[in-house]
Amino acid sequence: MVEPIFDYQFRIIVVGDSTVGKSALLRAFTEGKFPEVCDPTVGVDFFARLIEVKEGVRVKLQLWDTAGQERYRTITWSYYRNAVGALLLYDVTRRSSFEHLVEWLFEARRHIEPGRAMFEVVACKIDLESSRVVTTEEGKAFADSYGLSFIETSAKTGYNLEKAFATISQQIYEKIQTGEFKMLDGWDGIRTGFNRSKDSLRLMEAEVERDRCC
């Protein structure tokens, strides 16, 4: 049997104010390196990586990096609808980015509906401890008030980098297993993966059935 390339594909959108660290976090996670300089995202950028949500179950993450500037909002709205997960990012050294989280949360929920999605609050740049203005307790309290998971990260040091994406992916996978999240025609939030062995078996079965008919 050929091992599946991936079992599921999850589409996750990453939102937050401009320069909070969205692109840096995604590049560190998908490329394994920290970009010292990141130009502001124009519109939407795309990243992808395979992870294992449990032993033997691999997921391809489609990660959509959205621009934080107001003038690009109408461009990015269309990407919300096909998302099954959203990472809400803020910069621990900029209180305004934390205060805007509630706007990002409501905007994401509004545009994702009537679909359902998992949300995770992600604090960025915790390596800049001397410049921190938003405490861990404040970040966690915000997440708890909306029933969301919370994690602090650093793209530069790699702190909690893997865990941030693993947490939301495992939450989505659990919702699939319980039947709360379903794959729907015309929706790209969740897709089944590609398995060469299964595809080959389907072709063989189709050929056998055709031979019977003829």
mmCIF file of C-alpha atoms in Angstrom:
data_model
loop_
_atom_site.group_PDB
_atom_site.id
_atom_site.type_symbol
_atom_site.label_atom_id
_atom_site.label_comp_id
_atom_site.label_asym_id
_atom_site.label_seq_id
_atom_site.Cartn_x
_atom_site.Cartn_y
_atom_site.Cartn_z
ATOM 1 C CA MET A 1 0.000 0.000 0.000
ATOM 2 C CA VAL A 2 1.257 3.446 -0.911
ATOM 3 C CA GLU A 3 1.254 5.927 1.951
ATOM 4 C CA PRO A 4 -1.178 8.810 1.345
ATOM 5 C CA ILE A 5 0.355 12.179 0.522
ATOM 6 C CA PHE A 6 -2.272 13.754 2.765
ATOM 7 C CA ASP A 7 -5.655 12.741 4.123
ATOM 8 C CA TYR A 8 -7.305 16.166 4.341
ATOM 9 C CA GLN A 9 -6.763 19.708 3.199
ATOM 10 C CA PHE A 10 -7.686 22.580 5.539
ATOM 11 C CA ARG A 11 -7.958 26.168 4.370
ATOM 12 C CA ILE A 12 -6.918 28.620 7.093
ATOM 13 C CA ILE A 13 -6.896 32.413 6.870
ATOM 14 C CA VAL A 14 -4.493 34.578 8.875
ATOM 15 C CA VAL A 15 -5.724 38.042 9.863
ATOM 16 C CA GLY A 16 -4.634 40.995 11.951
ATOM 17 C CA ASP A 17 -3.315 44.536 11.656
ATOM 18 C CA SER A 18 -0.554 45.353 9.202
ATOM 19 C CA THR A 19 2.993 44.452 10.391
ATOM 20 C CA VAL A 20 1.872 42.338 13.367
ATOM 21 C CA GLY A 21 3.983 39.483 11.985
ATOM 22 C CA LYS A 22 1.607 37.440 9.819
ATOM 23 C CA SER A 23 3.997 36.933 6.910
ATOM 24 C CA ALA A 24 6.983 36.321 9.185
ATOM 25 C CA LEU A 25 5.085 33.654 11.131
ATOM 26 C CA LEU A 26 3.950 31.916 7.939
ATOM 27 C CA ARG A 27 7.378 32.011 6.323
ATOM 28 C CA ALA A 28 9.038 30.661 9.448
ATOM 29 C CA PHE A 29 6.482 27.849 9.645
ATOM 30 C CA THR A 30 6.478 26.867 5.963
ATOM 31 C CA GLU A 31 10.058 27.701 4.938
ATOM 32 C CA GLY A 32 11.889 27.133 8.211
ATOM 33 C CA LYS A 33 13.568 30.522 8.287
ATOM 34 C CA PHE A 34 12.873 33.912 9.800
ATOM 35 C CA PRO A 35 12.758 36.788 7.297
ATOM 36 C CA GLU A 36 14.602 39.779 8.737
ATOM 37 C CA VAL A 37 12.627 42.063 6.409
ATOM 38 C CA CYS A 38 9.014 41.518 5.315
ATOM 39 C CA ASP A 39 7.287 43.876 2.928
ATOM 40 C CA PRO A 40 3.592 44.505 3.714
ATOM 41 C CA THR A 41 1.318 41.975 2.036
ATOM 42 C CA VAL A 42 -0.599 43.364 -0.931
ATOM 43 C CA GLY A 43 -4.013 41.720 -1.122
ATOM 44 C CA VAL A 44 -3.486 38.038 -0.296
ATOM 45 C CA ASP A 45 -0.468 35.734 -0.246
ATOM 46 C CA PHE A 46 -0.514 31.940 -0.114
ATOM 47 C CA PHE A 47 1.537 29.332 1.779
ATOM 48 C CA ALA A 48 1.201 25.569 2.253
ATOM 49 C CA ARG A 49 2.635 22.820 4.420
ATOM 50 C CA LEU A 50 1.892 19.247 5.463
ATOM 51 C CA ILE A 51 1.496 18.395 9.151
ATOM 52 C CA GLU A 52 0.407 15.330 11.110
ATOM 53 C CA VAL A 53 -2.652 15.884 13.317
ATOM 54 C CA LYS A 54 -2.413 12.397 14.801
ATOM 55 C CA GLU A 55 -0.341 9.321 14.099
ATOM 56 C CA GLY A 56 -0.870 8.322 10.494
ATOM 57 C CA VAL A 57 -3.165 11.257 9.629
ATOM 58 C CA ARG A 58 -1.590 13.970 7.514
ATOM 59 C CA VAL A 59 -3.170 17.293 6.623
ATOM 60 C CA LYS A 60 -2.197 19.815 3.997
ATOM 61 C CA LEU A 61 -2.647 23.320 5.331
ATOM 62 C CA GLN A 62 -3.533 26.014 2.816
ATOM 63 C CA LEU A 63 -2.562 29.211 4.622
ATOM 64 C CA TRP A 64 -3.825 32.530 3.313
ATOM 65 C CA ASP A 65 -1.949 35.611 4.464
ATOM 66 C CA THR A 66 -4.209 38.658 4.236
ATOM 67 C CA ALA A 67 -3.239 42.310 4.035
ATOM 68 C CA GLY A 68 -3.912 44.260 7.215
ATOM 69 C CA GLN A 69 -4.404 47.616 5.527
ATOM 70 C CA GLU A 70 -7.950 48.930 5.269
ATOM 71 C CA ARG A 71 -7.718 49.559 1.516
ATOM 72 C CA TYR A 72 -7.310 45.838 0.820
ATOM 73 C CA ARG A 73 -10.272 44.657 2.927
ATOM 74 C CA THR A 74 -12.679 44.223 0.009
ATOM 75 C CA ILE A 75 -10.084 42.062 -1.776
ATOM 76 C CA THR A 76 -9.638 39.723 1.176
ATOM 77 C CA TRP A 77 -13.317 39.337 2.132
ATOM 78 C CA SER A 78 -13.884 36.739 -0.599
ATOM 79 C CA TYR A 79 -11.227 34.498 0.976
ATOM 80 C CA TYR A 80 -13.057 34.232 4.287
ATOM 81 C CA ARG A 81 -15.965 32.215 2.928
ATOM 82 C CA ASN A 82 -13.836 29.211 2.033
ATOM 83 C CA ALA A 83 -11.922 29.121 5.330
ATOM 84 C CA VAL A 84 -12.426 26.493 8.039
ATOM 85 C CA GLY A 85 -9.987 28.158 10.407
ATOM 86 C CA ALA A 86 -8.743 31.644 11.251
ATOM 87 C CA LEU A 87 -5.662 32.761 13.152
ATOM 88 C CA LEU A 88 -6.174 36.171 14.788
ATOM 89 C CA LEU A 89 -2.750 37.762 15.214
ATOM 90 C CA TYR A 90 -1.570 40.721 17.267
ATOM 91 C CA ASP A 91 1.808 42.187 18.171
ATOM 92 C CA VAL A 92 2.557 42.169 21.919
ATOM 93 C CA THR A 93 4.542 45.405 21.467
ATOM 94 C CA ARG A 94 1.604 47.289 19.890
ATOM 95 C CA ARG A 95 -1.498 47.661 22.018
ATOM 96 C CA SER A 96 -3.560 48.997 19.127
ATOM 97 C CA SER A 97 -3.138 45.671 17.262
ATOM 98 C CA PHE A 98 -4.508 43.889 20.333
ATOM 99 C CA GLU A 99 -7.420 46.312 20.693
ATOM 100 C CA HIS A 100 -8.373 45.711 17.048
ATOM 101 C CA LEU A 101 -8.648 41.929 17.558
ATOM 102 C CA VAL A 102 -12.359 42.103 18.292
ATOM 103 C CA GLU A 103 -12.938 43.828 14.946
ATOM 104 C CA TRP A 104 -10.967 41.132 13.132
ATOM 105 C CA LEU A 105 -12.895 38.408 14.946
ATOM 106 C CA PHE A 106 -16.312 39.869 14.109
ATOM 107 C CA GLU A 107 -15.291 40.542 10.509
ATOM 108 C CA ALA A 108 -14.046 36.958 10.067
ATOM 109 C CA ARG A 109 -17.175 35.484 11.609
ATOM 110 C CA ARG A 110 -19.422 37.696 9.490
ATOM 111 C CA HIS A 111 -17.797 36.724 6.201
ATOM 112 C CA ILE A 112 -17.300 33.055 7.019
ATOM 113 C CA GLU A 113 -20.973 32.582 7.908
ATOM 114 C CA PRO A 114 -23.079 30.621 7.247
ATOM 115 C CA GLY A 115 -20.064 28.292 7.332
ATOM 116 C CA ARG A 116 -18.378 27.301 10.583
ATOM 117 C CA ALA A 117 -14.748 27.717 11.536
ATOM 118 C CA MET A 118 -12.270 27.396 14.389
ATOM 119 C CA PHE A 119 -10.511 30.525 15.664
ATOM 120 C CA GLU A 120 -7.234 30.916 17.521
ATOM 121 C CA VAL A 121 -5.714 34.043 19.064
ATOM 122 C CA VAL A 122 -1.979 34.236 18.370
ATOM 123 C CA ALA A 123 0.303 36.712 20.154
ATOM 124 C CA CYS A 124 3.390 37.512 18.067
ATOM 125 C CA LYS A 125 6.909 38.812 18.759
ATOM 126 C CA ILE A 126 7.201 37.659 22.353
ATOM 127 C CA ASP A 127 10.977 37.617 21.882
ATOM 128 C CA LEU A 128 10.717 41.420 22.236
ATOM 129 C CA GLU A 129 9.968 41.085 25.951
ATOM 130 C CA SER A 130 11.508 44.423 26.886
ATOM 131 C CA SER A 131 9.087 46.193 24.524
ATOM 132 C CA ARG A 132 5.987 44.211 25.486
ATOM 133 C CA VAL A 133 2.880 46.237 26.321
ATOM 134 C CA VAL A 134 0.230 43.482 26.189
ATOM 135 C CA THR A 135 0.536 40.892 28.947
ATOM 136 C CA THR A 136 -0.048 37.164 28.634
ATOM 137 C CA GLU A 137 -2.976 37.488 31.018
ATOM 138 C CA GLU A 138 -4.669 40.101 28.813
ATOM 139 C CA GLY A 139 -4.298 37.982 25.708
ATOM 140 C CA LYS A 140 -5.622 34.875 27.403
ATOM 141 C CA ALA A 141 -8.523 36.782 28.972
ATOM 142 C CA PHE A 142 -9.601 38.061 25.543
ATOM 143 C CA ALA A 143 -9.471 34.572 24.037
ATOM 144 C CA ASP A 144 -11.330 33.058 26.979
ATOM 145 C CA SER A 145 -14.085 35.657 26.770
ATOM 146 C CA TYR A 146 -14.911 34.459 23.246
ATOM 147 C CA GLY A 147 -14.213 30.777 23.860
ATOM 148 C CA LEU A 148 -11.089 30.714 21.669
ATOM 149 C CA SER A 149 -7.725 29.037 22.097
ATOM 150 C CA PHE A 150 -4.720 31.259 22.822
ATOM 151 C CA ILE A 151 -0.999 30.926 22.234
ATOM 152 C CA GLU A 152 2.064 33.169 22.351
ATOM 153 C CA THR A 153 4.670 32.806 19.611
ATOM 154 C CA SER A 154 7.908 34.100 18.164
ATOM 155 C CA ALA A 155 8.663 33.639 14.484
ATOM 156 C CA LYS A 156 12.257 34.696 15.191
ATOM 157 C CA THR A 157 13.045 32.095 17.857
ATOM 158 C CA GLY A 158 10.504 29.504 16.722
ATOM 159 C CA TYR A 159 8.784 29.506 20.129
ATOM 160 C CA ASN A 160 5.401 27.734 19.852
ATOM 161 C CA LEU A 161 5.584 28.036 16.073
ATOM 162 C CA GLU A 162 4.629 24.426 15.368
ATOM 163 C CA LYS A 163 2.144 24.310 18.223
ATOM 164 C CA ALA A 164 0.173 27.324 16.951
ATOM 165 C CA PHE A 165 -0.690 25.579 13.690
ATOM 166 C CA ALA A 166 -0.991 22.110 15.216
ATOM 167 C CA THR A 167 -3.561 23.306 17.765
ATOM 168 C CA ILE A 168 -6.063 24.759 15.301
ATOM 169 C CA SER A 169 -5.527 21.859 12.872
ATOM 170 C CA GLN A 170 -6.258 19.281 15.566
ATOM 171 C CA GLN A 171 -9.375 21.198 16.607
ATOM 172 C CA ILE A 172 -10.654 21.152 13.026
ATOM 173 C CA TYR A 173 -9.854 17.452 12.669
ATOM 174 C CA GLU A 174 -11.762 16.652 15.868
ATOM 175 C CA LYS A 175 -14.802 18.541 14.541
ATOM 176 C CA ILE A 176 -14.670 16.416 11.384
ATOM 177 C CA GLN A 177 -14.535 13.229 13.432
ATOM 178 C CA THR A 178 -17.575 14.254 15.478
ATOM 179 C CA GLY A 179 -19.492 15.231 12.342
ATOM 180 C CA GLU A 180 -19.745 18.898 13.278
ATOM 181 C CA PHE A 181 -17.641 19.922 10.276
ATOM 182 C CA LYS A 182 -18.543 18.367 6.934
ATOM 183 C CA MET A 183 -17.120 18.542 3.436
ATOM 184 C CA LEU A 184 -19.577 20.337 1.159
ATOM 185 C CA ASP A 185 -19.763 20.774 -2.591
ATOM 186 C CA GLY A 186 -18.622 24.226 -3.640
ATOM 187 C CA TRP A 187 -16.755 24.867 -0.374
ATOM 188 C CA ASP A 188 -12.965 24.611 -0.091
ATOM 189 C CA GLY A 189 -12.627 24.844 3.690
ATOM 190 C CA ILE A 190 -12.119 21.078 4.011
ATOM 191 C CA ARG A 191 -11.186 18.706 1.230
ATOM 192 C CA THR A 192 -10.261 15.048 1.212
ATOM 193 C CA GLY A 193 -6.657 14.365 0.381
ATOM 194 C CA PHE A 194 -4.920 12.532 -2.421
ATOM 195 C CA ASN A 195 -4.081 8.859 -1.925
ATOM 196 C CA ARG A 196 -2.406 7.115 -4.837
ATOM 197 C CA SER A 197 -3.304 3.644 -3.622
ATOM 198 C CA LYS A 198 -7.002 4.483 -3.280
ATOM 199 C CA ASP A 199 -7.098 6.213 -6.642
ATOM 200 C CA SER A 200 -5.426 3.213 -8.287
ATOM 201 C CA LEU A 201 -7.930 0.878 -6.623
ATOM 202 C CA ARG A 202 -10.850 2.938 -7.961
ATOM 203 C CA LEU A 203 -9.416 2.748 -11.474
ATOM 204 C CA MET A 204 -9.004 -1.030 -11.195
ATOM 205 C CA GLU A 205 -12.577 -1.436 -9.936
ATOM 206 C CA ALA A 206 -13.875 0.739 -12.790
ATOM 207 C CA GLU A 207 -11.977 -1.371 -15.321
ATOM 208 C CA VAL A 208 -13.343 -4.616 -13.839
ATOM 209 C CA GLU A 209 -16.895 -3.245 -13.946
ATOM 210 C CA ARG A 210 -16.432 -2.127 -17.541
ATOM 211 C CA ASP A 211 -15.165 -5.572 -18.543
ATOM 212 C CA ARG A 212 -18.237 -7.166 -16.909
ATOM 213 C CA CYS A 213 -20.561 -4.899 -18.822
ATOM 214 C CA CYS A 214 -18.844 -5.698 -22.100
#
